[in-house]
Short mmCIF file of C-alpha atoms in Angstrom, two decimals:
data_model
loop_
_atom_site.label_atom_id
_atom_site.label_comp_id
_atom_site.label_asym_id
_atom_site.label_seq_id
_atom_site.Cartn_x
_atom_site.Cartn_y
_atom_site.Cartn_z
CA MET A 1 -50.69 11.49 69.42
CA LYS A 2 -51.85 11.73 65.84
CA THR A 3 -55.56 11.38 65.25
CA HIS A 4 -58.00 10.95 62.49
CA ASN A 5 -61.46 12.76 62.49
CA VAL A 6 -64.54 10.78 61.70
CA GLN A 7 -68.24 11.67 61.60
CA VAL A 8 -70.95 9.10 62.59
CA GLY A 9 -74.35 10.56 61.95
CA ASP A 10 -74.12 13.86 63.90
CA VAL A 11 -71.43 12.59 66.31
CA SER A 12 -67.74 13.43 65.65
CA ARG A 13 -64.79 11.58 67.06
CA GLU A 14 -60.92 11.98 66.92
CA LEU A 15 -59.59 8.41 66.49
CA PRO A 16 -56.01 7.71 67.70
CA ILE A 17 -53.67 6.50 65.15
CA VAL A 18 -51.92 3.39 66.44
CA GLU A 19 -49.39 0.96 65.10
CA VAL A 20 -51.03 -2.59 65.16
CA ALA A 21 -48.08 -4.34 63.34
CA PRO A 22 -44.62 -3.15 62.18
CA GLY A 23 -45.37 -0.46 59.47
CA VAL A 24 -49.15 -0.89 59.84
CA ASN A 25 -50.89 2.14 61.39
CA VAL A 26 -54.64 2.30 61.67
CA ALA A 27 -57.20 4.80 63.08
CA LEU A 28 -58.42 2.84 66.09
CA PHE A 29 -62.23 2.81 66.19
CA ASN A 30 -63.51 1.30 69.29
CA MET A 31 -67.20 1.68 70.08
CA LEU A 32 -66.86 -0.22 73.44
CA GLY A 33 -67.88 2.24 76.04
CA ASP A 34 -68.99 4.87 73.46
CA THR A 35 -72.80 4.80 73.78
CA GLU A 36 -73.30 7.95 71.78
CA VAL A 37 -71.40 6.65 68.65
CA THR A 38 -72.96 3.22 69.03
CA GLU A 39 -76.45 4.67 69.09
CA ALA A 40 -75.80 7.04 66.17
CA ALA A 41 -74.21 4.23 64.06
CA GLY A 42 -76.85 1.63 65.07
CA LYS A 43 -79.81 3.91 64.14
CA ALA A 44 -78.21 4.96 60.82
CA LEU A 45 -77.45 1.36 59.80
CA ALA A 46 -80.90 0.24 60.91
CA ARG A 47 -82.34 2.59 58.21
CA LEU A 48 -80.11 1.03 55.60
CA LEU A 49 -80.89 -2.57 56.54
CA PRO A 50 -82.86 -4.28 53.70
CA GLY A 51 -86.34 -5.05 54.80
CA ASP A 52 -86.19 -8.79 53.86
CA ILE A 53 -83.40 -9.62 56.20
CA ASP A 54 -84.29 -12.35 58.78
CA VAL A 55 -81.40 -12.18 61.25
CA LEU A 56 -78.22 -10.28 62.06
CA VAL A 57 -74.90 -12.02 62.64
CA THR A 58 -72.01 -10.20 64.40
CA PRO A 59 -68.64 -11.30 65.66
CA GLU A 60 -67.90 -10.57 69.31
CA VAL A 61 -66.99 -8.20 70.88
CA LYS A 62 -66.63 -4.71 69.63
CA ALA A 63 -69.66 -4.78 67.37
CA LEU A 64 -71.92 -6.45 69.81
CA SER A 65 -73.52 -3.23 71.18
CA LEU A 66 -74.00 -2.10 67.58
CA ALA A 67 -75.84 -5.28 66.70
CA HIS A 68 -77.95 -4.74 69.81
CA VAL A 69 -79.00 -1.24 68.73
CA ILE A 70 -79.83 -2.33 65.13
CA SER A 71 -81.84 -5.20 66.53
CA ARG A 72 -83.77 -2.95 68.93
CA GLU A 73 -84.42 -0.45 66.22
CA THR A 74 -85.58 -2.97 63.51
CA GLY A 75 -86.95 -5.77 65.58
CA LYS A 76 -84.69 -8.28 63.88
CA PRO A 77 -83.01 -10.88 66.08
CA TYR A 78 -79.19 -11.02 66.27
CA ILE A 79 -76.67 -13.78 66.77
CA VAL A 80 -73.10 -13.41 68.07
CA ILE A 81 -70.30 -15.55 66.72
CA ARG A 82 -67.85 -16.11 69.65
CA LYS A 83 -64.13 -16.03 69.64
CA THR A 84 -63.72 -18.96 71.93
CA GLN A 85 -65.42 -22.19 72.15
CA LYS A 86 -67.57 -22.42 75.27
CA PRO A 87 -68.11 -25.58 77.27
CA TYR A 88 -71.79 -25.22 76.98
CA MET A 89 -71.92 -25.02 73.23
CA VAL A 90 -73.65 -27.76 71.27
CA ASP A 91 -71.96 -28.97 68.04
CA PRO A 92 -70.11 -25.72 67.46
CA VAL A 93 -69.04 -24.66 63.86
CA ALA A 94 -65.53 -23.10 63.95
CA ARG A 95 -63.29 -21.18 61.60
CA GLU A 96 -59.84 -19.65 61.96
CA VAL A 97 -59.13 -16.03 60.85
CA VAL A 98 -56.18 -13.60 61.07
CA SER A 99 -57.48 -10.16 61.95
CA ILE A 100 -55.64 -6.93 61.13
CA THR A 101 -56.28 -5.40 64.54
CA THR A 102 -54.97 -8.46 66.49
CA GLY A 103 -52.37 -9.76 63.98
CA ILE A 104 -52.72 -13.25 65.41
CA PRO A 105 -55.01 -16.14 64.21
CA GLN A 106 -58.20 -16.31 66.10
CA LEU A 107 -61.16 -18.60 66.14
CA LEU A 108 -64.72 -17.69 65.18
CA VAL A 109 -67.31 -20.09 66.58
CA LEU A 110 -71.10 -20.47 66.00
CA ASP A 111 -72.88 -22.31 68.71
CA GLY A 112 -74.93 -25.29 67.23
CA PHE A 113 -77.75 -23.97 69.28
CA ASP A 114 -77.88 -20.92 66.94
CA VAL A 115 -77.63 -22.89 63.62
CA PRO A 116 -81.49 -23.20 63.18
CA LYS A 117 -81.77 -19.33 63.45
CA VAL A 118 -79.36 -19.02 60.45
CA LYS A 119 -80.30 -22.05 58.25
CA GLY A 120 -82.43 -21.08 55.28
CA ARG A 121 -82.55 -17.41 56.43
CA ARG A 122 -81.39 -14.29 54.85
CA VAL A 123 -78.56 -12.99 56.90
CA ALA A 124 -77.01 -9.49 57.38
CA ILE A 125 -73.43 -9.51 58.78
CA VAL A 126 -72.85 -6.63 61.09
CA ASP A 127 -69.35 -5.47 62.07
CA ASP A 128 -67.63 -2.27 63.28
CA VAL A 129 -64.92 -2.14 60.65
CA VAL A 130 -64.42 -4.26 57.61
CA SER A 131 -60.68 -4.09 56.80
CA SER A 132 -58.73 -6.93 55.18
CA GLY A 133 -62.00 -8.83 54.89
CA GLY A 134 -60.59 -11.81 56.73
CA THR A 135 -63.23 -11.84 59.43
CA LEU A 136 -65.89 -11.21 56.80
CA HIS A 137 -64.65 -14.16 54.69
CA SER A 138 -64.73 -16.58 57.64
CA LEU A 139 -68.16 -15.40 58.71
CA ARG A 140 -69.43 -16.03 55.23
CA GLN A 141 -67.94 -19.49 55.20
CA ILE A 142 -69.54 -20.35 58.56
CA ILE A 143 -72.94 -18.99 57.46
CA ASP A 144 -72.74 -20.78 54.15
CA GLU A 145 -71.76 -24.03 55.81
CA VAL A 146 -74.87 -23.96 58.02
CA GLY A 147 -77.16 -23.10 55.08
CA GLY A 148 -77.74 -19.36 55.53
CA GLU A 149 -77.66 -16.74 52.83
CA VAL A 150 -75.57 -13.60 53.35
CA ALA A 151 -77.81 -10.98 51.80
CA ALA A 152 -76.16 -7.87 53.13
CA VAL A 153 -73.01 -6.72 55.00
CA LEU A 154 -73.23 -3.69 57.24
CA ALA A 155 -70.40 -1.88 58.95
CA VAL A 156 -69.74 1.45 60.47
CA PHE A 157 -66.48 1.82 58.41
CA THR A 158 -64.61 0.10 55.60
CA GLU A 159 -60.85 0.41 55.98
CA GLY A 160 -57.95 0.30 53.47
CA GLU A 161 -59.88 -0.49 50.28
CA GLU A 162 -63.41 0.47 49.64
CA ARG A 163 -65.75 -2.42 49.30
CA SER A 164 -68.89 -2.26 47.09
CA GLU A 165 -70.45 -5.18 48.78
CA VAL A 166 -70.31 -3.53 52.27
CA THR A 167 -73.00 -0.94 53.23
CA ALA A 168 -70.92 1.40 55.37
CA LEU A 169 -71.35 4.83 56.91
CA GLY A 170 -67.80 5.89 56.12
CA HIS A 171 -64.22 4.80 55.18
CA LEU A 172 -61.01 4.78 57.07
CA PRO A 173 -57.64 5.02 55.32
CA LEU A 174 -54.55 3.10 56.38
CA PHE A 175 -51.73 5.39 57.55
CA PRO A 176 -48.08 4.95 56.46
CA GLY A 177 -45.50 3.95 59.06
CA SER A 178 -43.75 6.72 60.98
CA MET B 1 -92.14 -38.76 74.39
CA THR B 2 -89.58 -36.23 75.47
CA GLN B 3 -89.16 -35.83 79.25
CA ALA B 4 -90.14 -32.39 80.43
CA ARG B 5 -87.15 -30.55 81.93
CA PRO B 6 -87.67 -28.26 84.87
CA GLU B 7 -87.80 -24.66 83.61
CA VAL B 8 -87.12 -21.25 85.09
CA THR B 9 -89.30 -18.41 83.76
CA VAL B 10 -88.50 -14.72 84.43
CA LYS B 11 -90.73 -11.81 83.77
CA ILE B 12 -89.18 -8.34 83.84
CA GLY B 13 -90.90 -5.15 82.86
CA GLY B 14 -93.60 -7.08 80.88
CA VAL B 15 -91.09 -9.25 78.99
CA THR B 16 -91.20 -13.01 79.74
CA ARG B 17 -88.49 -15.42 79.00
CA ILE B 18 -88.05 -19.17 79.67
CA LEU B 19 -84.39 -19.48 80.53
CA PRO B 20 -82.24 -22.07 78.70
CA SER B 21 -79.99 -24.18 80.96
CA ALA B 22 -76.63 -25.86 80.73
CA ARG B 23 -75.40 -29.07 82.33
CA ALA B 24 -72.82 -28.31 84.95
CA GLY B 25 -71.06 -31.46 86.09
CA SER B 26 -72.72 -33.33 88.95
CA MET B 27 -74.81 -30.21 90.02
CA GLY B 28 -77.41 -30.80 87.39
CA ARG B 29 -78.38 -27.95 85.20
CA VAL B 30 -77.70 -24.26 85.63
CA PRO B 31 -80.21 -21.76 84.27
CA LEU B 32 -78.57 -19.24 81.93
CA VAL B 33 -79.57 -15.63 81.35
CA GLU B 34 -78.82 -14.53 77.81
CA PHE B 35 -78.71 -10.80 76.93
CA ILE B 36 -76.67 -11.35 73.75
CA GLY B 37 -79.11 -11.69 70.91
CA ASP B 38 -82.14 -10.55 72.85
CA SER B 39 -82.54 -6.72 72.48
CA GLU B 40 -86.10 -6.65 73.69
CA PHE B 41 -85.30 -8.43 76.97
CA THR B 42 -82.12 -6.35 77.38
CA LYS B 43 -84.06 -3.11 77.01
CA ALA B 44 -86.70 -4.19 79.46
CA VAL B 45 -84.16 -5.32 82.13
CA ALA B 46 -82.19 -2.02 81.71
CA GLU B 47 -85.37 0.09 82.19
CA GLU B 48 -86.06 -1.73 85.50
CA MET B 49 -82.42 -1.46 86.63
CA LEU B 50 -82.20 2.36 86.08
CA VAL B 51 -83.49 3.08 89.57
CA MET B 52 -80.82 0.87 91.08
CA ILE B 53 -77.97 3.14 89.95
CA PRO B 54 -76.76 4.84 93.15
CA GLY B 55 -77.12 8.64 93.26
CA GLY B 56 -73.91 10.53 92.29
CA THR B 57 -72.72 7.72 90.03
CA GLU B 58 -70.69 9.19 87.15
CA VAL B 59 -69.69 6.12 85.17
CA LEU B 60 -70.64 2.44 84.79
CA LEU B 61 -68.15 -0.35 84.71
CA THR B 62 -68.81 -3.84 83.26
CA VAL B 63 -66.89 -6.79 81.82
CA VAL B 64 -67.42 -8.68 78.44
CA THR B 65 -69.44 -10.39 77.13
CA ASN B 66 -72.99 -11.16 78.17
CA ALA B 67 -73.44 -7.90 80.25
CA LEU B 68 -72.24 -5.83 77.47
CA PRO B 69 -75.52 -5.04 75.66
CA LEU B 70 -77.12 -4.52 79.09
CA ALA B 71 -74.44 -1.96 80.04
CA HIS B 72 -74.93 -0.25 76.70
CA GLU B 73 -78.73 0.04 77.17
CA LEU B 74 -78.30 1.27 80.78
CA SER B 75 -75.84 3.83 79.60
CA HIS B 76 -78.16 4.93 76.83
CA LEU B 77 -81.11 5.29 79.15
CA SER B 78 -79.25 6.88 82.09
CA GLY B 79 -77.01 9.16 80.02
CA LEU B 80 -74.02 7.83 82.06
CA PRO B 81 -70.90 6.58 80.10
CA TYR B 82 -69.76 3.11 80.60
CA GLU B 83 -66.36 1.33 80.38
CA CYS B 84 -65.90 -2.36 79.55
CA VAL B 85 -63.19 -4.53 80.92
CA ARG B 86 -61.80 -7.14 78.57
CA LYS B 87 -60.78 -10.79 79.23
CA LYS B 88 -58.06 -10.82 76.65
CA ARG B 89 -55.06 -8.66 75.95
CA ARG B 90 -55.33 -6.76 72.74
CA PRO B 91 -52.23 -5.74 70.83
CA TYR B 92 -53.15 -2.01 70.78
CA MET B 93 -53.40 -1.86 74.65
CA GLN B 94 -50.90 0.43 76.29
CA ASP B 95 -50.04 0.08 79.98
CA PRO B 96 -53.32 -1.65 80.76
CA ILE B 97 -54.56 -2.44 84.28
CA ILE B 98 -54.21 -6.19 84.64
CA GLN B 99 -56.11 -7.97 87.39
CA ASP B 100 -56.58 -11.66 88.04
CA ALA B 101 -60.14 -12.79 88.61
CA PRO B 102 -60.92 -15.77 90.83
CA SER B 103 -62.65 -18.90 89.43
CA MET B 104 -65.68 -17.81 87.30
CA THR B 105 -68.13 -19.37 84.87
CA LEU B 106 -67.73 -23.09 85.01
CA GLY B 107 -64.74 -22.92 87.21
CA VAL B 108 -62.18 -21.23 84.81
CA ALA B 109 -59.86 -18.64 86.29
CA GLU B 110 -59.45 -15.56 84.14
CA THR B 111 -57.43 -12.34 83.80
CA PHE B 112 -59.12 -9.00 83.34
CA TRP B 113 -57.63 -6.09 81.28
CA LEU B 114 -58.48 -2.45 81.06
CA ASP B 115 -56.48 -0.33 78.55
CA SER B 116 -55.08 2.93 80.00
CA PRO B 117 -57.25 5.36 77.95
CA HIS B 118 -60.29 3.60 79.40
CA ALA B 119 -58.80 3.55 82.91
CA ALA B 120 -58.20 7.21 82.65
CA ARG B 121 -62.01 7.78 82.35
CA LEU B 122 -62.51 6.24 85.76
CA LYS B 123 -60.01 8.36 87.57
CA GLY B 124 -61.55 10.51 90.27
CA LYS B 125 -65.07 9.22 89.21
CA LYS B 126 -67.86 7.57 91.15
CA VAL B 127 -68.17 4.16 89.56
CA ALA B 128 -71.16 1.69 89.70
CA ILE B 129 -70.32 -1.99 88.89
CA VAL B 130 -72.79 -3.50 86.28
CA GLN B 131 -73.19 -7.31 85.81
CA ASP B 132 -75.69 -9.56 84.16
CA VAL B 133 -75.68 -12.10 87.01
CA ILE B 134 -73.91 -11.99 90.35
CA SER B 135 -73.13 -15.38 91.79
CA SER B 136 -69.96 -15.70 93.91
CA GLY B 137 -69.25 -12.05 93.85
CA GLY B 138 -65.70 -12.69 92.64
CA THR B 139 -66.26 -10.80 89.34
CA ALA B 140 -67.80 -7.88 91.22
CA GLN B 141 -64.86 -7.77 93.51
CA THR B 142 -62.36 -7.86 90.64
CA LEU B 143 -64.14 -5.06 88.82
CA ALA B 144 -64.18 -2.98 91.94
CA ARG B 145 -60.49 -3.57 92.40
CA ILE B 146 -59.88 -2.33 88.82
CA ALA B 147 -61.98 0.72 89.49
CA GLU B 148 -60.04 1.56 92.61
CA ARG B 149 -56.66 0.95 90.91
CA ALA B 150 -57.78 3.31 88.11
CA GLY B 151 -58.42 6.05 90.75
CA GLY B 152 -62.24 5.66 90.97
CA THR B 153 -64.57 5.18 93.98
CA VAL B 154 -67.21 2.34 93.82
CA THR B 155 -70.78 3.59 94.60
CA GLY B 156 -72.47 0.24 94.31
CA TYR B 157 -72.96 -3.10 92.61
CA LEU B 158 -75.87 -3.75 90.21
CA ALA B 159 -76.89 -6.91 88.58
CA ALA B 160 -79.94 -8.08 86.70
CA PHE B 161 -80.10 -11.41 88.60
CA ARG B 162 -78.57 -13.01 91.58
CA GLN B 163 -77.82 -16.69 91.45
CA GLY B 164 -76.99 -18.70 94.53
CA GLU B 165 -75.35 -17.47 97.61
CA SER B 166 -72.22 -15.25 97.90
CA ALA B 167 -69.64 -15.59 100.65
CA LEU B 168 -68.81 -11.97 100.22
CA SER B 169 -70.76 -9.21 101.91
CA LEU B 170 -70.87 -6.74 98.99
CA PRO B 171 -73.92 -4.50 98.87
CA PHE B 172 -75.53 -5.97 95.76
CA LYS B 173 -78.74 -4.77 94.15
CA TYR B 174 -80.54 -7.01 91.74
CA LEU B 175 -83.99 -7.45 90.23
CA GLU B 176 -84.65 -11.17 90.79
CA LYS B 177 -83.07 -14.21 92.36
CA LEU B 178 -82.43 -17.32 90.21
CA PRO B 179 -81.93 -20.84 91.47
CA ALA B 180 -78.23 -22.01 91.36
CA HIS B 181 -79.36 -25.17 89.74
CA ILE B 182 -82.53 -26.99 88.68
#
């Protein structure tokens, strides 16, 4: 299997290159179950978090542990935007997005219970990889809609094109089809 | 005047939380434990759960989503790796282990997925099952079945809380018991 080497702080990983859609190959970065990478990335991003941020917002599920570590290190609370609407949610705010790693439209849902934690606050979006920007765009829409201000975007990697608005620890290229 | 609702308060390792609750049909309200969004509580609970990890355990196994930050913190504190079972198929999965789970949160049956590269890390290993809350034991049993199908041996079952009674006689360890409804 072809791999792509990445460095996160002082941790190194060989990412498998996988086809996620016909002709679209990506280096698959999955922090789930990788405590060492999550800790290294979370501590590095915690140092880059602007001091005036009130709350972190992250989409479930792969970046969840990352947001936990940044929160633990900085003392800032975090909120998770879910991918399914739960029966216990109160007045949920939902947006649909097409993600590059799933290829299918998916839902992003903010529980109405969490709205007061975002409204009028300075928000940092936290994600593992910002690629097409589709998830990021939908997250911005939801945060805007409930009256929050997106003041920073933090990710472990950008992918495909570099993005000046994203504070990232590294960049992943896309790989041509084999 | 708002009517006071009955509340459940938990105190773990010096961190106190009043638990939110959700209406659950005719049973009244069910207290909910939230690790997502609460890194302080997560860390305190993980510190208390460290001693519950059975000796010889080589890897922790959990399932998305609420137990995930807890499993991460337990892994970080213990130095043991963890694997996380998903509840949805992802397009990049190759030859995943697929296991149906019995009726779970709010009575919805689910299917659990573990991609083969993750399953490979359980093979021949002693595995401890980690959960946020154990109630019926159905999730614990499903995770154990996945660990066994991956070639691992289950050393024990850990949860932060136990809620209600289980019909299964699994050897659970937990920090505190919560009422099933209030």
